[in-house]
C-alpha cells in the first residue's frame, strides 16, 4: 500500500516538474490560441493586428534601407580609400612586387595576385590561409573581416587578377551599432503604437458598443431609445444615424399599428353596442310587438352589413401592411367598366345628377376588381358628401400614355386642413362624422393603396361649399 502511494507521489511530482518546465511554452500557446480565436470574430483586434503587421513591415523595411545605405556608404568609402592608396602602384605597366609588398605592409592593406588558374603568384600580408581564389566578396579570416575586390592586370604579357582586401571590421561594428539603435528606437515606437492602437481602437469602436447596448435594451416598452451620435464624425456615425432612423421608422410603424388596432376596435364597438341594445330591447318587449321586432331586425341587419364592410376594409389594410396582398392584373376595357359603374350608380342613386363622359375606348392592364373598388370609393364619397340635387361627373381621358379618371362633385367640399388628412386611416372630417352616411374613414386610404400599387397617383382639388374633384392618374405603355 505504502509503496504504491510513493509511486503515485513520484508520478505527481514528475508531472508537476514537467508542467513547470513547459510553463512558458504552454503560456505562449495559450496566448497565441486566444489571440487567434479572438481575431476571428473581433474586428477591432483584426484591424489592430493588421495595423501592427503593416507597421512592423514598414519599420523592418525602413530599418533595412537605412542599414544598407549607411553600411554601403561606409564600406564603399573604406574600399575606395584603400584602392586609391594602391592605385598608382598597381596601375603601372610593369608591376614591382617589392613596391606592392612594402606599400601593402605600410598601409596595412593585404594584396594577393592570382594567375588565371587561380594560383597564388604573390601575396603581401595574405588574409586567406585557405587559398582564397580571385572572386570579389567578404572574407572572414581569424578575427578579421575583409572585403576583397579584384582588378585585372597584365604581368609580363600574362593576365592576372589583383585582389585588394579592405579591412571593414570598424565599418561592420558601426553597422551593428546603427542596427542596435534602429532596433531599440523601433521597439519603443512599436510599443507606443500598440498602446495607442489599443486606445484609439476602443474609442473608434465605442459607437458599436453603444449600439449593441442600445439594441439589447430596446423592447416594445422603450422604442424611443436612440444612440448618442454627438461627437463622433466617421462612418460609424453614419451607421448610428441609420440605426436611429430605422428606430424612428419602427417606432412610427409600431405607433401606427397600435393606433390602427385601437381605432379598429373603436369602430367595431359602436355596431356591437347597437346590436346589443336591440337584442336587449327584443328580449324585453320585442317578442310580441311586431313593430319593435321589425325595427330591431332592420337595425341589426344594417349594423351587421356595416360590420362586414368594415372587416373587409380592415382585412385589406392588414394584408397590405403584412405585404401578403397581391394584385391580380389582367387586360380589360376601362371605358366599359366605367360606363357600367355610371349606369349602376344612376340606377341606385336618383337624388343626384350623375353625368358620364366616356368618349374613347381605353384599355388597361390592372387588377380589375381593385380598380373598380377604388373608383367606387371615390364615387360613393362624391354621393355621400354632395347634397341632394347636386351633380357628379365621371370622366375618362387618355392623352399619350397617361390615363386620367376624374370624379367631380358639387358637394360640401373640403378645407386645406382637411385635405391634409383625408388619406389617413380612420380620418373623418367633423362634418362627415356627424353626417348619418359618414363611413369609417378608411375608403380613401384603401383607394390610395390601390392606385399607388398600380404606380398611379391620386390628386384632389376641393373648395369648401363648392365641391371636390378627385383625379386618378395612371401611366400606361404606349
Ligand atoms: P369615409 O368612409 O368616412 O368617407 P374616406 O376615407 O373615404 O372615409 O374619406 C375620408 C374623409 O374625407 C371623409 O370623412 C370626408 O370628410 C372627406 N371626403 C372624402 N371625399 C369627399 C368628398 N367628395 N367631398 C367632401 N369630403 C370628402
PDB file of N, CA, C and O and ligand atoms in Angstrom, residues 377 381-382 384-385 409 412-414 422 427-429 432 438-445 468 470, ligand 1:
ATOM      1  N   UNK A 377     -65.109  53.815 -54.362  1.00  0.00           N
ATOM      2  CA  UNK A 377     -64.895  54.576 -53.124  1.00  0.00           C
ATOM      3  C   UNK A 377     -65.044  56.075 -53.411  1.00  0.00           C
ATOM      4  O   UNK A 377     -65.746  56.797 -52.701  1.00  0.00           O
ATOM      5  N   UNK A 381     -68.071  58.470 -52.112  1.00  0.00           N
ATOM      6  CA  UNK A 381     -67.791  59.687 -51.343  1.00  0.00           C
ATOM      7  C   UNK A 381     -68.485  60.890 -51.976  1.00  0.00           C
ATOM      8  O   UNK A 381     -69.087  61.711 -51.277  1.00  0.00           O
ATOM      9  N   UNK A 382     -68.357  60.979 -53.314  1.00  0.00           N
ATOM     10  CA  UNK A 382     -68.990  62.107 -54.017  1.00  0.00           C
ATOM     11  C   UNK A 382     -70.490  62.126 -53.724  1.00  0.00           C
ATOM     12  O   UNK A 382     -71.075  63.181 -53.454  1.00  0.00           O
ATOM     13  N   UNK A 384     -71.953  60.696 -51.082  1.00  0.00           N
ATOM     14  CA  UNK A 384     -72.174  60.917 -49.643  1.00  0.00           C
ATOM     15  C   UNK A 384     -72.054  62.385 -49.272  1.00  0.00           C
ATOM     16  O   UNK A 384     -72.804  62.889 -48.449  1.00  0.00           O
ATOM     17  N   UNK A 385     -71.048  63.044 -49.875  1.00  0.00           N
ATOM     18  CA  UNK A 385     -70.768  64.422 -49.439  1.00  0.00           C
ATOM     19  C   UNK A 385     -71.312  65.483 -50.397  1.00  0.00           C
ATOM     20  O   UNK A 385     -70.820  66.602 -50.418  1.00  0.00           O
ATOM     21  N   UNK A 409     -67.594  66.494 -57.963  1.00  0.00           N
ATOM     22  CA  UNK A 409     -68.921  66.695 -57.369  1.00  0.00           C
ATOM     23  C   UNK A 409     -69.139  68.157 -57.031  1.00  0.00           C
ATOM     24  O   UNK A 409     -68.187  68.946 -57.022  1.00  0.00           O
ATOM     25  N   UNK A 412     -70.040  69.333 -50.473  1.00  0.00           N
ATOM     26  CA  UNK A 412     -69.671  70.226 -49.365  1.00  0.00           C
ATOM     27  C   UNK A 412     -68.212  70.701 -49.441  1.00  0.00           C
ATOM     28  O   UNK A 412     -67.845  71.690 -48.831  1.00  0.00           O
ATOM     29  N   UNK A 413     -67.406  69.978 -50.190  1.00  0.00           N
ATOM     30  CA  UNK A 413     -66.014  70.379 -50.335  1.00  0.00           C
ATOM     31  C   UNK A 413     -65.196  70.182 -49.067  1.00  0.00           C
ATOM     32  O   UNK A 413     -65.716  69.749 -48.029  1.00  0.00           O
ATOM     33  N   UNK A 414     -63.907  70.488 -49.173  1.00  0.00           N
ATOM     34  CA  UNK A 414     -63.019  70.288 -48.010  1.00  0.00           C
ATOM     35  C   UNK A 414     -62.072  71.467 -47.856  1.00  0.00           C
ATOM     36  O   UNK A 414     -61.666  72.078 -48.848  1.00  0.00           O
ATOM     37  N   UNK A 422     -57.162  63.545 -45.399  1.00  0.00           N
ATOM     38  CA  UNK A 422     -58.215  62.637 -45.885  1.00  0.00           C
ATOM     39  C   UNK A 422     -57.712  61.237 -46.243  1.00  0.00           C
ATOM     40  O   UNK A 422     -58.497  60.299 -46.264  1.00  0.00           O
ATOM     41  N   UNK A 427     -59.588  58.690 -40.711  1.00  0.00           N
ATOM     42  CA  UNK A 427     -59.854  60.139 -40.651  1.00  0.00           C
ATOM     43  C   UNK A 427     -61.240  60.452 -41.222  1.00  0.00           C
ATOM     44  O   UNK A 427     -61.604  59.973 -42.308  1.00  0.00           O
ATOM     45  N   UNK A 428     -61.987  61.222 -40.475  1.00  0.00           N
ATOM     46  CA  UNK A 428     -63.280  61.740 -40.956  1.00  0.00           C
ATOM     47  C   UNK A 428     -63.357  63.199 -40.538  1.00  0.00           C
ATOM     48  O   UNK A 428     -63.005  63.524 -39.404  1.00  0.00           O
ATOM     49  N   UNK A 429     -63.799  64.021 -41.457  1.00  0.00           N
ATOM     50  CA  UNK A 429     -63.898  65.424 -41.060  1.00  0.00           C
ATOM     51  C   UNK A 429     -65.068  65.554 -40.075  1.00  0.00           C
ATOM     52  O   UNK A 429     -65.928  64.672 -40.018  1.00  0.00           O
ATOM     53  N   UNK A 432     -68.432  65.162 -41.722  1.00  0.00           N
ATOM     54  CA  UNK A 432     -68.868  63.824 -42.115  1.00  0.00           C
ATOM     55  C   UNK A 432     -69.061  62.920 -40.900  1.00  0.00           C
ATOM     56  O   UNK A 432     -69.818  61.960 -40.948  1.00  0.00           O
ATOM     57  N   UNK A 438     -71.769  59.088 -43.055  1.00  0.00           N
ATOM     58  CA  UNK A 438     -70.307  59.054 -42.914  1.00  0.00           C
ATOM     59  C   UNK A 438     -69.794  57.643 -42.685  1.00  0.00           C
ATOM     60  O   UNK A 438     -70.381  56.877 -41.943  1.00  0.00           O
ATOM     61  N   UNK A 439     -68.666  57.314 -43.359  1.00  0.00           N
ATOM     62  CA  UNK A 439     -68.135  55.954 -43.242  1.00  0.00           C
ATOM     63  C   UNK A 439     -67.175  55.824 -42.058  1.00  0.00           C
ATOM     64  O   UNK A 439     -67.289  56.546 -41.068  1.00  0.00           O
ATOM     65  N   UNK A 440     -66.203  54.896 -42.252  1.00  0.00           N
ATOM     66  CA  UNK A 440     -65.260  54.658 -41.164  1.00  0.00           C
ATOM     67  C   UNK A 440     -63.952  55.427 -41.342  1.00  0.00           C
ATOM     68  O   UNK A 440     -63.037  55.309 -40.545  1.00  0.00           O
ATOM     69  N   UNK A 441     -63.861  56.140 -42.434  1.00  0.00           N
ATOM     70  CA  UNK A 441     -62.630  56.904 -42.682  1.00  0.00           C
ATOM     71  C   UNK A 441     -61.526  56.023 -43.247  1.00  0.00           C
ATOM     72  O   UNK A 441     -60.351  56.332 -43.107  1.00  0.00           O
ATOM     73  N   UNK A 442     -61.906  54.912 -43.910  1.00  0.00           N
ATOM     74  CA  UNK A 442     -60.880  54.012 -44.464  1.00  0.00           C
ATOM     75  C   UNK A 442     -60.871  54.001 -45.985  1.00  0.00           C
ATOM     76  O   UNK A 442     -59.917  53.561 -46.610  1.00  0.00           O
ATOM     77  N   UNK A 443     -61.975  54.508 -46.578  1.00  0.00           N
ATOM     78  CA  UNK A 443     -62.133  54.434 -48.029  1.00  0.00           C
ATOM     79  C   UNK A 443     -60.970  55.027 -48.796  1.00  0.00           C
ATOM     80  O   UNK A 443     -60.350  54.329 -49.621  1.00  0.00           O
ATOM     81  N   UNK A 444     -60.627  56.274 -48.513  1.00  0.00           N
ATOM     82  CA  UNK A 444     -59.559  56.927 -49.290  1.00  0.00           C
ATOM     83  C   UNK A 444     -58.195  56.285 -49.041  1.00  0.00           C
ATOM     84  O   UNK A 444     -57.374  56.219 -49.954  1.00  0.00           O
ATOM     85  N   UNK A 445     -57.973  55.805 -47.803  1.00  0.00           N
ATOM     86  CA  UNK A 445     -56.693  55.133 -47.508  1.00  0.00           C
ATOM     87  C   UNK A 445     -56.563  53.899 -48.390  1.00  0.00           C
ATOM     88  O   UNK A 445     -55.491  53.631 -48.958  1.00  0.00           O
ATOM     89  N   UNK A 468     -65.707  69.053 -54.892  1.00  0.00           N
ATOM     90  CA  UNK A 468     -64.373  68.440 -54.919  1.00  0.00           C
ATOM     91  C   UNK A 468     -64.175  67.722 -56.240  1.00  0.00           C
ATOM     92  O   UNK A 468     -65.142  67.290 -56.870  1.00  0.00           O
ATOM     93  N   UNK A 470     -61.638  64.556 -57.617  1.00  0.00           N
ATOM     94  CA  UNK A 470     -60.573  63.570 -57.416  1.00  0.00           C
ATOM     95  C   UNK A 470     -60.109  63.103 -58.790  1.00  0.00           C
ATOM     96  O   UNK A 470     -60.941  62.797 -59.653  1.00  0.00           O
TER      97      UNK A 470
HETATM   98  P1  LIG B   1     -65.320  57.776 -45.229  1.00  0.00           P
HETATM   99  O1  LIG B   1     -65.594  56.332 -45.257  1.00  0.00           O
HETATM  100  O2  LIG B   1     -65.515  58.397 -43.907  1.00  0.00           O
HETATM  101  O3  LIG B   1     -65.949  58.550 -46.334  1.00  0.00           O
HETATM  102  P2  LIG B   1     -62.906  58.231 -46.622  1.00  0.00           P
HETATM  103  O4  LIG B   1     -61.541  57.762 -46.302  1.00  0.00           O
HETATM  104  O5  LIG B   1     -63.496  57.771 -47.882  1.00  0.00           O
HETATM  105  O6  LIG B   1     -63.761  57.872 -45.365  1.00  0.00           O
HETATM  106  O7  LIG B   1     -62.890  59.793 -46.595  1.00  0.00           O
HETATM  107  C1  LIG B   1     -62.271  60.473 -45.543  1.00  0.00           C
HETATM  108  C2  LIG B   1     -62.884  61.821 -45.336  1.00  0.00           C
HETATM  109  O8  LIG B   1     -62.587  62.664 -46.444  1.00  0.00           O
HETATM  110  C3  LIG B   1     -64.360  61.824 -45.235  1.00  0.00           C
HETATM  111  O9  LIG B   1     -64.769  61.568 -43.942  1.00  0.00           O
HETATM  112  C4  LIG B   1     -64.716  63.217 -45.674  1.00  0.00           C
HETATM  113  O10 LIG B   1     -64.574  64.098 -44.599  1.00  0.00           O
HETATM  114  C5  LIG B   1     -63.644  63.559 -46.661  1.00  0.00           C
HETATM  115  N1  LIG B   1     -64.109  63.364 -48.059  1.00  0.00           N
HETATM  116  C6  LIG B   1     -63.831  62.373 -48.893  1.00  0.00           C
HETATM  117  N2  LIG B   1     -64.383  62.559 -50.101  1.00  0.00           N
HETATM  118  C7  LIG B   1     -65.044  63.727 -50.042  1.00  0.00           C
HETATM  119  C8  LIG B   1     -65.806  64.482 -50.982  1.00  0.00           C
HETATM  120  N3  LIG B   1     -66.019  64.073 -52.240  1.00  0.00           N
HETATM  121  N4  LIG B   1     -66.316  65.662 -50.574  1.00  0.00           N
HETATM  122  C9  LIG B   1     -66.103  66.107 -49.324  1.00  0.00           C
HETATM  123  N5  LIG B   1     -65.395  65.448 -48.386  1.00  0.00           N
HETATM  124  C10 LIG B   1     -64.872  64.269 -48.737  1.00  0.00           C
END
